[in-house]
Amino acid sequence: MSTPLRNWAGNIVFNARTVAHPGTEAELCHVVRDAAKVRVLGCGHSFNPIADTDDTLVSLRSMQRRIEVHAGARTVTVDGGATYADVAPVLHAAGFALANVASLPNITLAGAIVTATHGSGDSNRNLAAAVAGFRVVTATGDVLTFRRGEPDFDGAVVNLGALGVMSELTLNLVPTFDVRQNVYLDLPLPAVIANFTTLMSRAYSVSLFTRWQGDQVDQIWVKDVSGRSEPALDILGARGATGPCHPIPGLDGSVCTRQLGEAGPWHERLFHFAIGNTASAGAELQSELFVARDEAPAAIAALHKVQEQFAPALLISEIRSVARDELWLSSAYGQDSIGFHFTWRPEWDRTIAALKVVEAALEPFSPRPHWAKLSTIPAATVQSRYERMDDFRKLADRLDPTGKFRNPFVTELLFS
């Protein structure tokens, strides 16, 4: 390849001998059948080598867009290359919505689902929990269909691409709804810790943004269903923003979804960034760690104690809530969870040193790292935090006995 293919952030250079762009499921089957090794690239919004391969890298963005709404069943069927930006406006026009979305609209549904990516909200589960069924192209080039309720389904949805290539997904829908978004500033950290449960449950989706400097949370993004009465945060010491805010102070808030309490359709508020806008230039690194929700106040206090050791490497950090699910490799498997997300400056050595400080501070809470982001937690430790890990390995060995869909990163992380 004359120009190196990189991920969204630019920190990963892919080593693929071939990059395939199938346009149909039949073409995808031929590509997979004939390749020695296969990995799939979504939008490239991963920060570790999870998608890398030295053989065949498959991009599904050239697949013919398929967005079929089944009104009676309240489901939508989409192709494996569709993004949330592709799907959301179509659903809204048909009178439906996804109950939960990612922060960024430009990521693929399949990529988000197989890596257990999430949105925010005490009652909102991982994005993969919306999946009612899917089709996957296996190592032999055959197609398998999985449906919720079948024995292997809970183990197959979040799979890190180790079972095959998702060519089609069917997701549950809810009726479309309007959301209003308000941002509050400078909430004292003691108030966050003392009122954490009330704070995170006060609306449909709540995100806390902090640079881990001083004794306050910089911003609280509150997204609630239009028409509900919203309790004021002033009693906790925060103040309402008077203009649009970007999560990173000083950047242009106009690229974000509308704030200041202006109601609008779900897909124009639940994302942090408006469809068609980019969050940043991409020159950043990311990590995220999940702990049980009831341990979050103690985890916040633990991070605060060491914040001076990692804050200089940080652009912004987000704290979000995720409801429990039963998907074997979901970061919220079996427990309501809080995600501590960190967006780091694009300085590798400095970031890794800071990340180790964060991981050490959270270690007493047995954190689970996001599968597609940076982590230095040993693979054996990560594996021990998923009680169905052995069952997943057996499923992977059965569906892909030769390891066609494994690369060194996935092999070490899941199968070592």
Tab-separated table of C-alpha atoms in Angstrom:
chain	number	residue	atom	x	y	z
A	1	MET	CA	0.000	0.000	0.000
A	2	SER	CA	1.499	3.339	-1.079
A	3	THR	CA	-0.159	5.362	1.711
A	4	PRO	CA	-0.228	3.732	5.152
A	5	LEU	CA	-3.745	3.083	6.431
A	6	ARG	CA	-4.222	4.469	9.929
A	7	ASN	CA	-6.948	4.504	12.523
A	8	TRP	CA	-9.036	7.605	13.270
A	9	ALA	CA	-6.569	8.902	15.874
A	10	GLY	CA	-3.486	8.135	13.776
A	11	ASN	CA	-1.686	6.120	16.467
A	12	ILE	CA	-2.190	2.759	14.727
A	13	VAL	CA	-0.746	1.946	11.296
A	14	PHE	CA	-2.467	-1.105	9.823
A	15	ASN	CA	-0.255	-3.810	8.364
A	16	ALA	CA	-2.805	-5.386	6.020
A	17	ARG	CA	-1.542	-6.969	2.822
A	18	THR	CA	-5.017	-6.503	1.306
A	19	VAL	CA	-7.889	-4.165	2.118
A	20	ALA	CA	-11.170	-5.537	0.786
A	21	HIS	CA	-14.311	-3.456	0.191
A	22	PRO	CA	-17.119	-5.932	-0.542
A	23	GLY	CA	-20.386	-4.428	-1.755
A	24	THR	CA	-22.672	-7.334	-0.937
A	25	GLU	CA	-22.871	-10.167	1.553
A	26	ALA	CA	-22.060	-12.632	-1.252
A	27	GLU	CA	-18.868	-10.730	-2.066
A	28	LEU	CA	-18.012	-10.659	1.634
A	29	CYS	CA	-18.404	-14.430	1.832
A	30	HIS	CA	-15.923	-14.883	-1.034
A	31	VAL	CA	-13.397	-12.530	0.596
A	32	VAL	CA	-13.563	-14.306	3.935
A	33	ARG	CA	-13.467	-17.799	2.453
A	34	ASP	CA	-10.355	-17.086	0.383
A	35	ALA	CA	-8.350	-15.205	3.017
A	36	ALA	CA	-5.879	-16.769	5.428
A	37	LYS	CA	-6.541	-14.208	8.164
A	38	VAL	CA	-9.305	-11.601	8.420
A	39	ARG	CA	-10.016	-8.597	10.610
A	40	VAL	CA	-12.723	-5.985	10.137
A	41	LEU	CA	-12.321	-2.211	10.159
A	42	GLY	CA	-15.349	-0.127	11.101
A	43	CYS	CA	-14.768	3.619	11.180
A	44	GLY	CA	-11.307	3.161	12.713
A	45	HIS	CA	-12.365	4.566	16.077
A	46	SER	CA	-10.236	2.124	18.061
A	47	PHE	CA	-7.024	3.018	19.834
A	48	ASN	CA	-5.285	-0.364	20.069
A	49	PRO	CA	-4.470	-3.003	17.406
A	50	ILE	CA	-7.811	-4.820	17.769
A	51	ALA	CA	-8.565	-4.400	14.035
A	52	ASP	CA	-5.041	-4.944	12.704
A	53	THR	CA	-3.909	-7.841	10.520
A	54	ASP	CA	-1.028	-8.650	8.227
A	55	ASP	CA	-3.363	-10.376	5.770
A	56	THR	CA	-6.889	-9.212	4.811
A	57	LEU	CA	-8.575	-6.197	6.348
A	58	VAL	CA	-12.268	-5.923	5.491
A	59	SER	CA	-14.150	-2.620	5.389
A	60	LEU	CA	-17.931	-2.837	5.100
A	61	ARG	CA	-18.503	0.841	4.332
A	62	SER	CA	-18.934	-0.012	0.634
A	63	MET	CA	-21.756	-2.422	1.408
A	64	GLN	CA	-25.042	-1.382	-0.091
A	65	ARG	CA	-26.828	0.581	2.654
A	66	ARG	CA	-29.752	-1.337	4.058
A	67	ILE	CA	-32.036	0.305	6.599
A	68	GLU	CA	-35.322	-1.596	6.773
A	69	VAL	CA	-37.783	-0.561	9.479
A	70	HIS	CA	-40.216	-3.259	10.609
A	71	ALA	CA	-42.925	-1.158	12.239
A	72	GLY	CA	-44.986	-4.038	13.605
A	73	ALA	CA	-42.017	-5.675	15.270
A	74	ARG	CA	-40.444	-2.362	16.298
A	75	THR	CA	-37.102	-3.387	14.837
A	76	VAL	CA	-34.719	-2.194	12.157
A	77	THR	CA	-32.398	-4.318	10.027
A	78	VAL	CA	-29.190	-2.696	8.798
A	79	ASP	CA	-26.090	-3.755	6.909
A	80	GLY	CA	-22.784	-4.308	8.698
A	81	GLY	CA	-21.241	-1.069	7.451
A	82	ALA	CA	-24.008	1.335	8.468
A	83	THR	CA	-23.200	4.148	10.886
A	84	TYR	CA	-25.443	5.726	13.489
A	85	ALA	CA	-25.480	8.839	11.283
A	86	ASP	CA	-26.821	6.715	8.409
A	87	VAL	CA	-29.527	5.071	10.462
A	88	ALA	CA	-30.806	7.607	13.001
A	89	PRO	CA	-32.509	10.127	10.650
A	90	VAL	CA	-34.254	7.298	8.786
A	91	LEU	CA	-35.610	5.874	12.028
A	92	HIS	CA	-36.845	9.253	13.213
A	93	ALA	CA	-38.610	9.890	9.899
A	94	ALA	CA	-40.385	6.549	10.325
A	95	GLY	CA	-41.491	7.439	13.859
A	96	PHE	CA	-38.933	5.363	15.742
A	97	ALA	CA	-35.727	5.718	17.739
A	98	LEU	CA	-32.890	3.765	19.229
A	99	ALA	CA	-33.149	3.900	23.008
A	100	ASN	CA	-29.424	4.538	23.310
A	101	VAL	CA	-26.633	5.749	21.036
A	102	ALA	CA	-22.910	6.346	21.177
A	103	SER	CA	-21.312	9.756	21.745
A	104	LEU	CA	-20.237	9.982	18.114
A	105	PRO	CA	-22.714	9.505	15.248
A	106	ASN	CA	-20.084	8.561	12.652
A	107	ILE	CA	-19.168	5.164	14.107
A	108	THR	CA	-20.551	1.923	12.677
A	109	LEU	CA	-23.221	0.049	14.582
A	110	ALA	CA	-21.409	-3.259	14.111
A	111	GLY	CA	-18.086	-1.887	15.347
A	112	ALA	CA	-19.710	-0.359	18.417
A	113	ILE	CA	-21.618	-3.532	19.192
A	114	VAL	CA	-18.784	-6.059	18.904
A	115	THR	CA	-16.579	-3.951	21.215
A	116	ALA	CA	-19.285	-3.259	23.849
A	117	THR	CA	-19.433	0.470	23.250
A	118	HIS	CA	-22.112	2.321	25.201
A	119	GLY	CA	-24.046	5.525	25.584
A	120	SER	CA	-25.127	6.941	28.918
A	121	GLY	CA	-27.957	6.621	31.424
A	122	ASP	CA	-28.790	4.632	34.537
A	123	SER	CA	-31.522	2.747	32.670
A	124	ASN	CA	-29.721	2.570	29.318
A	125	ARG	CA	-27.834	-0.605	28.565
A	126	ASN	CA	-24.806	-1.195	26.382
A	127	LEU	CA	-25.491	-0.548	22.684
A	128	ALA	CA	-25.161	-4.271	22.008
A	129	ALA	CA	-28.159	-4.959	24.248
A	130	ALA	CA	-30.424	-3.520	21.525
A	131	VAL	CA	-29.472	-6.333	19.135
A	132	ALA	CA	-32.330	-8.753	18.505
A	133	GLY	CA	-30.494	-10.775	15.871
A	134	PHE	CA	-27.606	-10.709	13.427
A	135	ARG	CA	-25.918	-12.542	10.582
A	136	VAL	CA	-22.215	-13.372	10.662
A	137	VAL	CA	-19.955	-14.643	7.882
A	138	THR	CA	-17.865	-17.455	9.328
A	139	ALA	CA	-14.356	-18.662	8.473
A	140	THR	CA	-15.635	-20.999	5.753
A	141	GLY	CA	-17.525	-18.204	4.018
A	142	ASP	CA	-20.867	-19.505	5.244
A	143	VAL	CA	-23.477	-17.351	6.976
A	144	LEU	CA	-24.890	-18.023	10.426
A	145	THR	CA	-27.897	-16.284	11.947
A	146	PHE	CA	-28.150	-15.583	15.681
A	147	ARG	CA	-31.376	-14.558	17.420
A	148	ARG	CA	-32.002	-13.374	20.951
A	149	GLY	CA	-33.073	-16.262	23.143
A	150	GLU	CA	-30.961	-18.882	21.365
A	151	PRO	CA	-28.269	-20.630	23.455
A	152	ASP	CA	-25.224	-18.914	21.897
A	153	PHE	CA	-26.720	-15.452	21.425
A	154	ASP	CA	-25.532	-13.789	24.653
A	155	GLY	CA	-22.005	-14.987	23.974
A	156	ALA	CA	-21.914	-14.054	20.309
A	157	VAL	CA	-23.030	-10.411	20.218
A	158	VAL	CA	-19.992	-8.788	21.857
A	159	ASN	CA	-17.234	-10.801	20.201
A	160	LEU	CA	-14.317	-8.474	19.278
A	161	GLY	CA	-14.563	-9.799	15.732
A	162	ALA	CA	-13.317	-13.216	16.860
A	163	LEU	CA	-16.326	-15.171	15.543
A	164	GLY	CA	-16.649	-13.767	12.036
A	165	VAL	CA	-17.856	-10.688	10.183
A	166	MET	CA	-21.228	-9.170	11.079
A	167	SER	CA	-22.951	-8.600	7.755
A	168	GLU	CA	-26.406	-7.694	9.076
A	169	LEU	CA	-27.933	-6.593	12.370
A	170	THR	CA	-31.495	-6.305	13.629
A	171	LEU	CA	-32.074	-3.934	16.553
A	172	ASN	CA	-35.036	-3.163	18.790
A	173	LEU	CA	-36.650	0.257	18.495
A	174	VAL	CA	-38.783	2.540	20.628
A	175	PRO	CA	-41.173	5.286	19.484
A	176	THR	CA	-39.384	8.485	18.553
A	177	PHE	CA	-39.068	11.054	21.324
A	178	ASP	CA	-37.766	14.553	21.943
A	179	VAL	CA	-34.888	15.395	24.252
A	180	ARG	CA	-33.671	18.623	25.775
A	181	GLN	CA	-30.081	19.089	26.835
A	182	ASN	CA	-28.720	21.384	29.538
A	183	VAL	CA	-25.151	21.886	30.668
A	184	TYR	CA	-24.119	22.915	34.164
A	185	LEU	CA	-20.700	24.127	35.223
A	186	ASP	CA	-18.323	23.762	38.159
A	187	LEU	CA	-20.048	21.240	40.396
A	188	PRO	CA	-17.996	20.797	43.603
A	189	LEU	CA	-16.472	17.334	43.808
A	190	PRO	CA	-17.663	16.697	47.393
A	191	ALA	CA	-21.222	17.274	46.146
A	192	VAL	CA	-20.651	14.783	43.313
A	193	ILE	CA	-19.417	12.092	45.702
A	194	ALA	CA	-22.106	12.703	48.325
A	195	ASN	CA	-24.953	12.835	45.803
A	196	PHE	CA	-23.637	10.539	43.084
A	197	THR	CA	-26.632	8.184	42.832
A	198	THR	CA	-29.127	11.042	42.750
A	199	LEU	CA	-27.008	12.987	40.267
A	200	MET	CA	-26.610	10.175	37.743
A	201	SER	CA	-30.263	9.107	37.927
A	202	ARG	CA	-31.775	12.574	37.597
A	203	ALA	CA	-32.331	12.387	33.812
A	204	TYR	CA	-32.405	10.069	30.811
A	205	SER	CA	-28.655	10.527	30.283
A	206	VAL	CA	-26.090	12.282	32.472
A	207	SER	CA	-22.397	12.797	31.675
A	208	LEU	CA	-19.831	14.373	33.961
A	209	PHE	CA	-16.852	15.998	32.234
A	210	THR	CA	-13.750	16.804	34.251
A	211	ARG	CA	-10.093	17.583	33.678
A	212	TRP	CA	-9.309	16.203	37.156
A	213	GLN	CA	-7.969	19.567	38.247
A	214	GLY	CA	-8.954	21.117	41.544
A	215	ASP	CA	-12.033	20.114	43.492
A	216	GLN	CA	-14.845	20.354	40.967
A	217	VAL	CA	-16.360	18.670	37.931
A	218	ASP	CA	-16.133	21.065	34.982
A	219	GLN	CA	-19.399	20.233	33.191
A	220	ILE	CA	-22.528	18.146	33.712
A	221	TRP	CA	-24.397	17.317	30.490
A	222	VAL	CA	-28.018	16.485	31.299
A	223	LYS	CA	-30.182	14.992	28.540
A	224	ASP	CA	-33.800	14.358	29.463
A	225	VAL	CA	-37.016	13.479	27.714
A	226	SER	CA	-38.818	16.659	26.769
A	227	GLY	CA	-41.745	17.433	29.044
A	228	ARG	CA	-40.259	16.068	32.229
A	229	SER	CA	-39.585	18.555	35.001
A	230	GLU	CA	-35.881	18.818	35.685
A	231	PRO	CA	-34.696	19.452	39.261
A	232	ALA	CA	-32.229	22.312	39.523
A	233	LEU	CA	-28.582	21.586	40.129
A	234	ASP	CA	-28.053	24.951	41.777
A	235	ILE	CA	-28.626	23.390	45.181
A	236	LEU	CA	-25.460	21.342	44.653
A	237	GLY	CA	-23.416	24.401	43.808
A	238	ALA	CA	-23.386	24.172	40.007
A	239	ARG	CA	-24.410	26.959	37.651
A	240	GLY	CA	-26.151	26.765	34.313
A	241	ALA	CA	-24.169	27.367	31.147
A	242	THR	CA	-25.180	30.462	29.203
A	243	GLY	CA	-23.806	29.331	25.840
A	244	PRO	CA	-23.013	26.121	23.963
A	245	CYS	CA	-20.218	24.081	25.536
A	246	HIS	CA	-17.664	21.668	24.097
A	247	PRO	CA	-16.538	18.862	26.446
A	248	ILE	CA	-13.001	20.231	26.198
A	249	PRO	CA	-13.066	23.776	27.597
A	250	GLY	CA	-12.023	26.360	25.053
A	251	LEU	CA	-13.113	24.414	21.958
A	252	ASP	CA	-16.063	25.360	19.772
A	253	GLY	CA	-19.344	24.254	21.322
A	254	SER	CA	-21.258	24.833	18.091
A	255	VAL	CA	-20.158	21.427	16.770
A	256	CYS	CA	-22.010	19.748	19.646
A	257	THR	CA	-25.691	18.851	19.780
A	258	ARG	CA	-27.979	21.723	20.818
A	259	GLN	CA	-27.960	22.660	24.488
A	260	LEU	CA	-29.557	25.406	26.630
A	261	GLY	CA	-32.728	23.363	27.117
A	262	GLU	CA	-33.842	23.553	23.479
A	263	ALA	CA	-35.899	20.430	22.796
A	264	GLY	CA	-35.293	18.421	19.653
A	265	PRO	CA	-35.472	14.889	18.210
A	266	TRP	CA	-33.527	12.191	20.052
A	267	HIS	CA	-30.898	11.861	17.301
A	268	GLU	CA	-30.159	15.584	17.497
A	269	ARG	CA	-29.527	15.510	21.268
A	270	LEU	CA	-28.377	12.084	22.521
A	271	PHE	CA	-25.138	12.183	20.530
A	272	HIS	CA	-22.616	14.573	22.029
A	273	PHE	CA	-21.668	15.811	18.569
A	274	ALA	CA	-24.092	16.740	15.828
A	275	ILE	CA	-24.368	14.547	12.748
A	276	GLY	CA	-21.976	15.937	10.153
A	277	ASN	CA	-19.601	17.431	12.702
A	278	THR	CA	-16.434	15.851	14.055
A	279	ALA	CA	-15.465	15.759	17.702
A	280	SER	CA	-11.883	16.835	17.023
A	281	ALA	CA	-9.088	16.397	14.518
A	282	GLY	CA	-8.530	12.902	15.871
A	283	ALA	CA	-5.087	13.540	17.326
A	284	GLU	CA	-5.779	12.028	20.715
A	285	LEU	CA	-5.599	8.754	22.633
A	286	GLN	CA	-8.412	7.183	24.628
A	287	SER	CA	-8.929	4.696	27.421
A	288	GLU	CA	-11.945	3.728	29.504
A	289	LEU	CA	-12.418	1.658	32.635
A	290	PHE	CA	-15.660	0.331	34.116
A	291	VAL	CA	-16.421	-0.313	37.772
A	292	ALA	CA	-19.577	-1.392	39.582
A	293	ARG	CA	-21.919	1.568	39.986
A	294	ASP	CA	-22.153	1.326	43.781
A	295	GLU	CA	-18.360	1.629	44.012
A	296	ALA	CA	-18.156	4.744	41.836
A	297	PRO	CA	-18.051	7.351	44.647
A	298	ALA	CA	-15.074	5.605	46.213
A	299	ALA	CA	-13.457	5.261	42.778
A	300	ILE	CA	-13.874	9.006	42.160
A	301	ALA	CA	-12.262	9.749	45.503
A	302	ALA	CA	-9.379	7.401	44.666
A	303	LEU	CA	-8.756	9.145	41.342
A	304	HIS	CA	-8.946	12.557	42.986
A	305	LYS	CA	-6.148	11.597	45.364
A	306	VAL	CA	-3.750	10.966	42.481
A	307	GLN	CA	-5.108	13.421	39.900
A	308	GLU	CA	-1.972	15.567	39.884
A	309	GLN	CA	-0.062	12.519	38.589
A	310	PHE	CA	-2.235	12.006	35.489
A	311	ALA	CA	-4.089	15.282	34.782
A	312	PRO	CA	-1.202	16.918	32.815
A	313	ALA	CA	-1.543	14.212	30.143
A	314	LEU	CA	-5.314	14.622	29.914
A	315	LEU	CA	-7.535	16.543	27.510
A	316	ILE	CA	-10.829	15.592	29.199
A	317	SER	CA	-12.435	12.767	31.159
A	318	GLU	CA	-16.081	11.671	31.089
A	319	ILE	CA	-17.986	9.725	33.737
A	320	ARG	CA	-21.066	7.861	32.476
A	321	SER	CA	-23.548	5.287	33.711
A	322	VAL	CA	-24.432	1.990	31.980
A	323	ALA	CA	-27.165	-0.454	33.009
A	324	ARG	CA	-26.312	-4.119	33.483
A	325	ASP	CA	-26.828	-6.731	30.789
A	326	GLU	CA	-26.191	-10.460	30.296
A	327	LEU	CA	-23.907	-10.373	27.253
A	328	TRP	CA	-20.844	-12.431	28.154
A	329	LEU	CA	-18.146	-9.978	27.097
A	330	SER	CA	-20.028	-6.767	27.821
A	331	SER	CA	-18.217	-4.394	30.161
A	332	ALA	CA	-21.542	-4.146	32.030
A	333	TYR	CA	-22.093	-7.907	32.224
A	334	GLY	CA	-23.893	-8.732	35.460
A	335	GLN	CA	-23.512	-5.303	37.056
A	336	ASP	CA	-24.755	-1.747	36.730
A	337	SER	CA	-21.580	0.087	35.838
A	338	ILE	CA	-19.873	3.456	35.696
A	339	GLY	CA	-17.442	4.151	32.863
A	340	PHE	CA	-14.441	6.381	33.489
A	341	HIS	CA	-13.435	7.608	30.052
A	342	PHE	CA	-10.134	9.419	29.435
A	343	THR	CA	-9.182	11.378	26.328
A	344	TRP	CA	-5.410	11.838	26.428
A	345	ARG	CA	-3.048	14.143	24.620
A	346	PRO	CA	-1.343	12.439	21.624
A	347	GLU	CA	1.883	11.855	23.563
A	348	TRP	CA	2.407	8.124	23.852
A	349	ASP	CA	4.911	7.747	26.702
A	350	ARG	CA	3.242	10.410	28.790
A	351	THR	CA	-0.186	8.875	28.216
A	352	ILE	CA	0.882	5.351	29.134
A	353	ALA	CA	2.511	6.590	32.330
A	354	ALA	CA	-0.664	8.496	33.252
A	355	LEU	CA	-2.861	5.532	32.342
A	356	LYS	CA	-0.908	3.286	34.698
A	357	VAL	CA	-1.586	5.747	37.525
A	358	VAL	CA	-5.315	5.654	36.737
A	359	GLU	CA	-5.405	1.863	36.513
A	360	ALA	CA	-3.542	1.499	39.806
A	361	ALA	CA	-5.967	3.860	41.543
A	362	LEU	CA	-8.959	1.900	40.233
A	363	GLU	CA	-7.463	-1.575	40.778
A	364	PRO	CA	-9.236	-2.112	44.152
A	365	PHE	CA	-12.509	-1.872	42.200
A	366	SER	CA	-11.599	-4.581	39.627
A	367	PRO	CA	-12.021	-2.359	36.557
A	368	ARG	CA	-12.874	-3.786	33.155
A	369	PRO	CA	-11.142	-1.912	30.302
A	370	HIS	CA	-12.932	-0.989	27.085
A	371	TRP	CA	-11.990	-3.598	24.474
A	372	ALA	CA	-11.108	-1.039	21.764
A	373	LYS	CA	-9.190	1.486	23.864
A	374	LEU	CA	-5.797	1.624	25.554
A	375	SER	CA	-5.078	-0.439	28.641
A	376	THR	CA	-2.012	-1.865	30.375
A	377	ILE	CA	-3.956	-4.290	32.608
A	378	PRO	CA	-2.559	-7.826	32.041
A	379	ALA	CA	-4.703	-10.046	29.835
A	380	ALA	CA	-5.045	-12.707	32.532
A	381	THR	CA	-6.454	-10.105	34.911
A	382	VAL	CA	-8.935	-8.869	32.336
A	383	GLN	CA	-10.045	-12.413	31.571
A	384	SER	CA	-10.621	-13.139	35.266
A	385	ARG	CA	-13.197	-10.337	35.415
A	386	TYR	CA	-15.538	-12.069	32.944
A	387	GLU	CA	-17.080	-15.209	34.418
A	388	ARG	CA	-18.216	-16.470	31.011
A	389	MET	CA	-14.798	-16.067	29.383
A	390	ASP	CA	-14.212	-19.828	29.151
A	391	ASP	CA	-17.618	-20.259	27.540
A	392	PHE	CA	-16.758	-17.582	24.987
A	393	ARG	CA	-13.481	-19.321	24.147
A	394	LYS	CA	-15.352	-22.574	23.517
A	395	LEU	CA	-17.813	-20.768	21.276
A	396	ALA	CA	-14.977	-19.145	19.320
A	397	ASP	CA	-13.121	-22.446	18.963
A	398	ARG	CA	-16.286	-24.057	17.614
A	399	LEU	CA	-17.081	-21.318	15.097
A	400	ASP	CA	-13.503	-20.502	14.095
A	401	PRO	CA	-11.370	-23.572	14.896
A	402	THR	CA	-8.374	-22.353	12.872
A	403	GLY	CA	-8.348	-18.871	14.359
A	404	LYS	CA	-8.876	-17.081	11.047
A	405	PHE	CA	-10.368	-14.059	12.831
A	406	ARG	CA	-7.714	-13.759	15.524
A	407	ASN	CA	-4.750	-11.425	15.404
A	408	PRO	CA	-1.930	-11.305	17.983
A	409	PHE	CA	-3.717	-8.647	20.039
A	410	VAL	CA	-7.011	-10.575	20.282
A	411	THR	CA	-5.190	-13.850	20.826
A	412	GLU	CA	-3.290	-12.474	23.806
A	413	LEU	CA	-6.284	-10.620	25.221
A	414	LEU	CA	-8.820	-13.462	25.033
A	415	PHE	CA	-7.118	-16.748	24.323
A	416	SER	CA	-3.762	-16.708	26.117
